[in-house]
Amino acid sequence: PTRRSSDLEYIRKNVIFPVYFSGGNIELILHHTLATDNFKKFGNVWDYMYYARKFMEENLPFWEMKPHDELLTGENMHCEVFAKPGEVYAIYFPEAQNTGNLDLRLHSKAFNIKWYNPRTGKFEGFTRIIKGGKIVSLGSPPNDPSEDWVVLLKAAVTRDTQIKREEIKPNILFICVDDLRPELGCYGNRVIKT
């Protein structure tokens, strides 16, 4: 999208998170960027892109997620729901005054819920736990509900899920070859046991 540099909020609210949470990728060509010697005036937009990418890379298995806007009802404007149902939900609110309700009826586990500020690139407020198996209210962000926010819900780690993870032991065969020589017992080396 081509927008004037004075409209950086528009880019954050209507391009960056909505495109990412729809499963897309972004390349920004801002108005007059090809004819400028000073890219510092676009610094905020680069920061917003960095915050969004960092959020996704550090918190989401985004390659396994899909848009699920149908799971959110009652919000005051169109929001983006990016989810791996039952595991993780990331919801972008261009304005968070009325965040609506998320349908978790098919997933009765507990979820950790926390708020991410896309303007600063930081989580804010406290992490709380909500129980699934029903339609749940997402509540309000820690401050500035007239601004944009991302709410992150992740399945809470319980003792049962920890035990299941510990029971899954990887089957790994590690072969180390030095100087790219086939020095293995199966190739006739009597010292090396394979």
PDB file of N, CA and C in Angstrom, residues 56-116:
ATOM      1  N   MET A  56       4.919 -12.490  16.416  1.00  0.00           N
ATOM      2  CA  MET A  56       4.552 -13.736  15.747  1.00  0.00           C
ATOM      3  C   MET A  56       5.631 -14.801  15.898  1.00  0.00           C
ATOM      4  N   GLU A  57       6.878 -14.423  15.707  1.00  0.00           N
ATOM      5  CA  GLU A  57       7.964 -15.404  15.774  1.00  0.00           C
ATOM      6  C   GLU A  57       8.172 -15.956  17.178  1.00  0.00           C
ATOM      7  N   GLU A  58       7.960 -15.141  18.208  1.00  0.00           N
ATOM      8  CA  GLU A  58       8.219 -15.583  19.575  1.00  0.00           C
ATOM      9  C   GLU A  58       7.019 -16.207  20.273  1.00  0.00           C
ATOM     10  N   ASN A  59       5.809 -15.993  19.749  1.00  0.00           N
ATOM     11  CA  ASN A  59       4.622 -16.430  20.481  1.00  0.00           C
ATOM     12  C   ASN A  59       3.683 -17.351  19.719  1.00  0.00           C
ATOM     13  N   LEU A  60       3.837 -17.456  18.406  1.00  0.00           N
ATOM     14  CA  LEU A  60       2.856 -18.181  17.616  1.00  0.00           C
ATOM     15  C   LEU A  60       3.488 -19.264  16.737  1.00  0.00           C
ATOM     16  N   PRO A  61       2.840 -20.433  16.657  1.00  0.00           N
ATOM     17  CA  PRO A  61       3.231 -21.399  15.622  1.00  0.00           C
ATOM     18  C   PRO A  61       2.493 -20.996  14.337  1.00  0.00           C
ATOM     19  N   PHE A  62       2.840 -19.822  13.795  1.00  0.00           N
ATOM     20  CA  PHE A  62       2.055 -19.190  12.737  1.00  0.00           C
ATOM     21  C   PHE A  62       1.925 -20.056  11.495  1.00  0.00           C
ATOM     22  N   TRP A  63       2.862 -20.950  11.257  1.00  0.00           N
ATOM     23  CA  TRP A  63       2.804 -21.823  10.093  1.00  0.00           C
ATOM     24  C   TRP A  63       1.695 -22.862  10.238  1.00  0.00           C
ATOM     25  N   GLU A  64       1.166 -23.037  11.450  1.00  0.00           N
ATOM     26  CA  GLU A  64       0.075 -23.979  11.701  1.00  0.00           C
ATOM     27  C   GLU A  64      -1.254 -23.265  11.938  1.00  0.00           C
ATOM     28  N   MET A  65      -1.267 -21.947  11.850  1.00  0.00           N
ATOM     29  CA  MET A  65      -2.457 -21.170  12.201  1.00  0.00           C
ATOM     30  C   MET A  65      -3.192 -20.688  10.966  1.00  0.00           C
ATOM     31  N   LYS A  66      -4.492 -20.389  11.167  1.00  0.00           N
ATOM     32  CA  LYS A  66      -5.343 -19.888  10.085  1.00  0.00           C
ATOM     33  C   LYS A  66      -6.249 -18.788  10.638  1.00  0.00           C
ATOM     34  N   PRO A  67      -6.771 -17.954   9.752  1.00  0.00           N
ATOM     35  CA  PRO A  67      -7.760 -16.966  10.195  1.00  0.00           C
ATOM     36  C   PRO A  67      -9.040 -17.667  10.665  1.00  0.00           C
ATOM     37  N   HIS A  68      -9.561 -17.242  11.803  1.00  0.00           N
ATOM     38  CA  HIS A  68     -10.809 -17.776  12.357  1.00  0.00           C
ATOM     39  C   HIS A  68     -11.637 -16.633  12.929  1.00  0.00           C
ATOM     40  N   ASP A  69     -11.925 -15.640  12.100  1.00  0.00           N
ATOM     41  CA  ASP A  69     -12.694 -14.483  12.561  1.00  0.00           C
ATOM     42  C   ASP A  69     -14.079 -14.861  13.063  1.00  0.00           C
ATOM     43  N   GLU A  70     -14.605 -15.983  12.593  1.00  0.00           N
ATOM     44  CA  GLU A  70     -15.947 -16.411  12.986  1.00  0.00           C
ATOM     45  C   GLU A  70     -16.045 -16.771  14.467  1.00  0.00           C
ATOM     46  N   LEU A  71     -14.917 -16.975  15.144  1.00  0.00           N
ATOM     47  CA  LEU A  71     -14.932 -17.346  16.563  1.00  0.00           C
ATOM     48  C   LEU A  71     -15.181 -16.159  17.489  1.00  0.00           C
ATOM     49  N   LEU A  72     -15.081 -14.941  16.970  1.00  0.00           N
ATOM     50  CA  LEU A  72     -15.249 -13.742  17.794  1.00  0.00           C
ATOM     51  C   LEU A  72     -16.576 -13.075  17.463  1.00  0.00           C
ATOM     52  N   THR A  73     -17.357 -12.774  18.501  1.00  0.00           N
ATOM     53  CA  THR A  73     -18.640 -12.094  18.314  1.00  0.00           C
ATOM     54  C   THR A  73     -18.758 -10.949  19.318  1.00  0.00           C
ATOM     55  N   GLY A  74     -19.562  -9.954  18.947  1.00  0.00           N
ATOM     56  CA  GLY A  74     -19.870  -8.863  19.863  1.00  0.00           C
ATOM     57  C   GLY A  74     -18.836  -7.763  19.946  1.00  0.00           C
ATOM     58  N   GLU A  75     -17.814  -7.785  19.114  1.00  0.00           N
ATOM     59  CA  GLU A  75     -16.810  -6.724  19.142  1.00  0.00           C
ATOM     60  C   GLU A  75     -17.355  -5.499  18.420  1.00  0.00           C
ATOM     61  N   ASN A  76     -16.792  -4.327  18.699  1.00  0.00           N
ATOM     62  CA  ASN A  76     -17.343  -3.095  18.142  1.00  0.00           C
ATOM     63  C   ASN A  76     -16.844  -2.782  16.736  1.00  0.00           C
ATOM     64  N   MET A  77     -15.821  -3.454  16.247  1.00  0.00           N
ATOM     65  CA  MET A  77     -15.361  -3.274  14.872  1.00  0.00           C
ATOM     66  C   MET A  77     -14.676  -4.556  14.427  1.00  0.00           C
ATOM     67  N   HIS A  78     -14.432  -4.669  13.124  1.00  0.00           N
ATOM     68  CA  HIS A  78     -13.847  -5.911  12.619  1.00  0.00           C
ATOM     69  C   HIS A  78     -12.472  -6.153  13.227  1.00  0.00           C
ATOM     70  N   CYS A  79     -12.297  -7.342  13.754  1.00  0.00           N
ATOM     71  CA  CYS A  79     -11.039  -7.743  14.362  1.00  0.00           C
ATOM     72  C   CYS A  79     -10.518  -8.970  13.630  1.00  0.00           C
ATOM     73  N   GLU A  80      -9.239  -9.234  13.798  1.00  0.00           N
ATOM     74  CA  GLU A  80      -8.605 -10.374  13.140  1.00  0.00           C
ATOM     75  C   GLU A  80      -8.307 -11.449  14.175  1.00  0.00           C
ATOM     76  N   VAL A  81      -8.843 -12.652  13.939  1.00  0.00           N
ATOM     77  CA  VAL A  81      -8.572 -13.789  14.812  1.00  0.00           C
ATOM     78  C   VAL A  81      -7.681 -14.754  14.040  1.00  0.00           C
ATOM     79  N   PHE A  82      -6.500 -15.020  14.568  1.00  0.00           N
ATOM     80  CA  PHE A  82      -5.536 -15.938  13.959  1.00  0.00           C
ATOM     81  C   PHE A  82      -5.361 -17.056  14.974  1.00  0.00           C
ATOM     82  N   ALA A  83      -5.661 -18.300  14.577  1.00  0.00           N
ATOM     83  CA  ALA A  83      -5.731 -19.346  15.595  1.00  0.00           C
ATOM     84  C   ALA A  83      -5.273 -20.710  15.111  1.00  0.00           C
ATOM     85  N   LYS A  84      -4.820 -21.472  16.072  1.00  0.00           N
ATOM     86  CA  LYS A  84      -4.687 -22.921  15.976  1.00  0.00           C
ATOM     87  C   LYS A  84      -5.650 -23.403  17.051  1.00  0.00           C
ATOM     88  N   PRO A  85      -6.920 -23.654  16.677  1.00  0.00           N
ATOM     89  CA  PRO A  85      -7.974 -23.892  17.667  1.00  0.00           C
ATOM     90  C   PRO A  85      -7.586 -24.933  18.719  1.00  0.00           C
ATOM     91  N   GLY A  86      -7.875 -24.564  19.960  1.00  0.00           N
ATOM     92  CA  GLY A  86      -7.578 -25.427  21.087  1.00  0.00           C
ATOM     93  C   GLY A  86      -6.174 -25.242  21.640  1.00  0.00           C
ATOM     94  N   GLU A  87      -5.308 -24.551  20.907  1.00  0.00           N
ATOM     95  CA  GLU A  87      -3.923 -24.370  21.342  1.00  0.00           C
ATOM     96  C   GLU A  87      -3.558 -22.902  21.551  1.00  0.00           C
ATOM     97  N   VAL A  88      -3.759 -22.089  20.509  1.00  0.00           N
ATOM     98  CA  VAL A  88      -3.349 -20.684  20.600  1.00  0.00           C
ATOM     99  C   VAL A  88      -4.264 -19.815  19.744  1.00  0.00           C
ATOM    100  N   TYR A  89      -4.596 -18.641  20.285  1.00  0.00           N
ATOM    101  CA  TYR A  89      -5.431 -17.662  19.599  1.00  0.00           C
ATOM    102  C   TYR A  89      -4.763 -16.301  19.755  1.00  0.00           C
ATOM    103  N   ALA A  90      -4.596 -15.587  18.645  1.00  0.00           N
ATOM    104  CA  ALA A  90      -4.096 -14.217  18.683  1.00  0.00           C
ATOM    105  C   ALA A  90      -5.157 -13.359  18.005  1.00  0.00           C
ATOM    106  N   ILE A  91      -5.614 -12.330  18.692  1.00  0.00           N
ATOM    107  CA  ILE A  91      -6.703 -11.503  18.179  1.00  0.00           C
ATOM    108  C   ILE A  91      -6.245 -10.054  18.163  1.00  0.00           C
ATOM    109  N   TYR A  92      -6.344  -9.442  16.987  1.00  0.00           N
ATOM    110  CA  TYR A  92      -5.962  -8.040  16.831  1.00  0.00           C
ATOM    111  C   TYR A  92      -7.213  -7.179  16.858  1.00  0.00           C
ATOM    112  N   PHE A  93      -7.209  -6.174  17.745  1.00  0.00           N
ATOM    113  CA  PHE A  93      -8.293  -5.208  17.863  1.00  0.00           C
ATOM    114  C   PHE A  93      -7.781  -3.842  17.420  1.00  0.00           C
ATOM    115  N   PRO A  94      -8.291  -3.275  16.313  1.00  0.00           N
ATOM    116  CA  PRO A  94      -7.880  -1.919  15.930  1.00  0.00           C
ATOM    117  C   PRO A  94      -8.264  -0.895  16.994  1.00  0.00           C
ATOM    118  N   GLU A  95      -9.278  -1.252  17.786  1.00  0.00           N
ATOM    119  CA  GLU A  95      -9.743  -0.447  18.908  1.00  0.00           C
ATOM    120  C   GLU A  95     -10.305  -1.439  19.912  1.00  0.00           C
ATOM    121  N   ALA A  96      -9.915  -1.360  21.172  1.00  0.00           N
ATOM    122  CA  ALA A  96     -10.257  -2.413  22.135  1.00  0.00           C
ATOM    123  C   ALA A  96     -11.271  -1.985  23.186  1.00  0.00           C
ATOM    124  N   GLN A  97     -12.174  -1.069  22.838  1.00  0.00           N
ATOM    125  CA  GLN A  97     -13.174  -0.634  23.814  1.00  0.00           C
ATOM    126  C   GLN A  97     -14.211  -1.715  24.078  1.00  0.00           C
ATOM    127  N   ASN A  98     -14.544  -2.493  23.066  1.00  0.00           N
ATOM    128  CA  ASN A  98     -15.468  -3.615  23.246  1.00  0.00           C
ATOM    129  C   ASN A  98     -14.848  -4.812  22.544  1.00  0.00           C
ATOM    130  N   THR A  99     -14.229  -5.705  23.316  1.00  0.00           N
ATOM    131  CA  THR A  99     -13.470  -6.807  22.729  1.00  0.00           C
ATOM    132  C   THR A  99     -14.314  -8.022  22.384  1.00  0.00           C
ATOM    133  N   GLY A 100     -15.542  -8.062  22.855  1.00  0.00           N
ATOM    134  CA  GLY A 100     -16.426  -9.156  22.474  1.00  0.00           C
ATOM    135  C   GLY A 100     -16.141 -10.455  23.196  1.00  0.00           C
ATOM    136  N   ASN A 101     -16.609 -11.552  22.563  1.00  0.00           N
ATOM    137  CA  ASN A 101     -16.543 -12.876  23.166  1.00  0.00           C
ATOM    138  C   ASN A 101     -15.922 -13.864  22.190  1.00  0.00           C
ATOM    139  N   LEU A 102     -15.105 -14.771  22.725  1.00  0.00           N
ATOM    140  CA  LEU A 102     -14.446 -15.789  21.913  1.00  0.00           C
ATOM    141  C   LEU A 102     -15.092 -17.135  22.171  1.00  0.00           C
ATOM    142  N   ASP A 103     -15.417 -17.836  21.103  1.00  0.00           N
ATOM    143  CA  ASP A 103     -16.065 -19.143  21.203  1.00  0.00           C
ATOM    144  C   ASP A 103     -15.023 -20.227  21.448  1.00  0.00           C
ATOM    145  N   LEU A 104     -14.969 -20.705  22.686  1.00  0.00           N
ATOM    146  CA  LEU A 104     -14.073 -21.803  23.059  1.00  0.00           C
ATOM    147  C   LEU A 104     -14.869 -23.041  23.467  1.00  0.00           C
ATOM    148  N   ARG A 105     -16.113 -23.161  22.983  1.00  0.00           N
ATOM    149  CA  ARG A 105     -16.964 -24.276  23.391  1.00  0.00           C
ATOM    150  C   ARG A 105     -16.384 -25.645  23.044  1.00  0.00           C
ATOM    151  N   LEU A 106     -15.606 -25.739  21.987  1.00  0.00           N
ATOM    152  CA  LEU A 106     -15.058 -27.033  21.577  1.00  0.00           C
ATOM    153  C   LEU A 106     -13.774 -27.401  22.314  1.00  0.00           C
ATOM    154  N   HIS A 107     -13.295 -26.503  23.173  1.00  0.00           N
ATOM    155  CA  HIS A 107     -12.014 -26.736  23.839  1.00  0.00           C
ATOM    156  C   HIS A 107     -12.146 -26.381  25.317  1.00  0.00           C
ATOM    157  N   SER A 108     -12.244 -27.399  26.164  1.00  0.00           N
ATOM    158  CA  SER A 108     -12.559 -27.169  27.572  1.00  0.00           C
ATOM    159  C   SER A 108     -11.337 -26.923  28.456  1.00  0.00           C
ATOM    160  N   LYS A 109     -10.164 -26.866  27.883  1.00  0.00           N
ATOM    161  CA  LYS A 109      -8.963 -26.650  28.704  1.00  0.00           C
ATOM    162  C   LYS A 109      -8.860 -25.203  29.173  1.00  0.00           C
ATOM    163  N   ALA A 110      -7.898 -24.969  30.031  1.00  0.00           N
ATOM    164  CA  ALA A 110      -7.629 -23.616  30.519  1.00  0.00           C
ATOM    165  C   ALA A 110      -6.665 -22.912  29.567  1.00  0.00           C
ATOM    166  N   PHE A 111      -6.791 -21.593  29.490  1.00  0.00           N
ATOM    167  CA  PHE A 111      -5.938 -20.781  28.622  1.00  0.00           C
ATOM    168  C   PHE A 111      -5.350 -19.620  29.403  1.00  0.00           C
ATOM    169  N   ASN A 112      -4.075 -19.332  29.156  1.00  0.00           N
ATOM    170  CA  ASN A 112      -3.456 -18.112  29.665  1.00  0.00           C
ATOM    171  C   ASN A 112      -3.810 -16.996  28.692  1.00  0.00           C
ATOM    172  N   ILE A 113      -4.185 -15.858  29.232  1.00  0.00           N
ATOM    173  CA  ILE A 113      -4.559 -14.718  28.389  1.00  0.00           C
ATOM    174  C   ILE A 113      -3.728 -13.511  28.808  1.00  0.00           C
ATOM    175  N   LYS A 114      -3.101 -12.854  27.817  1.00  0.00           N
ATOM    176  CA  LYS A 114      -2.333 -11.650  28.109  1.00  0.00           C
ATOM    177  C   LYS A 114      -2.426 -10.682  26.933  1.00  0.00           C
ATOM    178  N   TRP A 115      -2.166  -9.412  27.232  1.00  0.00           N
ATOM    179  CA  TRP A 115      -2.345  -8.332  26.264  1.00  0.00           C
ATOM    180  C   TRP A 115      -1.000  -7.829  25.760  1.00  0.00           C
ATOM    181  N   TYR A 116      -0.930  -7.642  24.437  1.00  0.00           N
ATOM    182  CA  TYR A 116       0.287  -7.159  23.774  1.00  0.00           C
ATOM    183  C   TYR A 116       0.002  -5.801  23.143  1.00  0.00           C
TER     184      TYR A 116
END
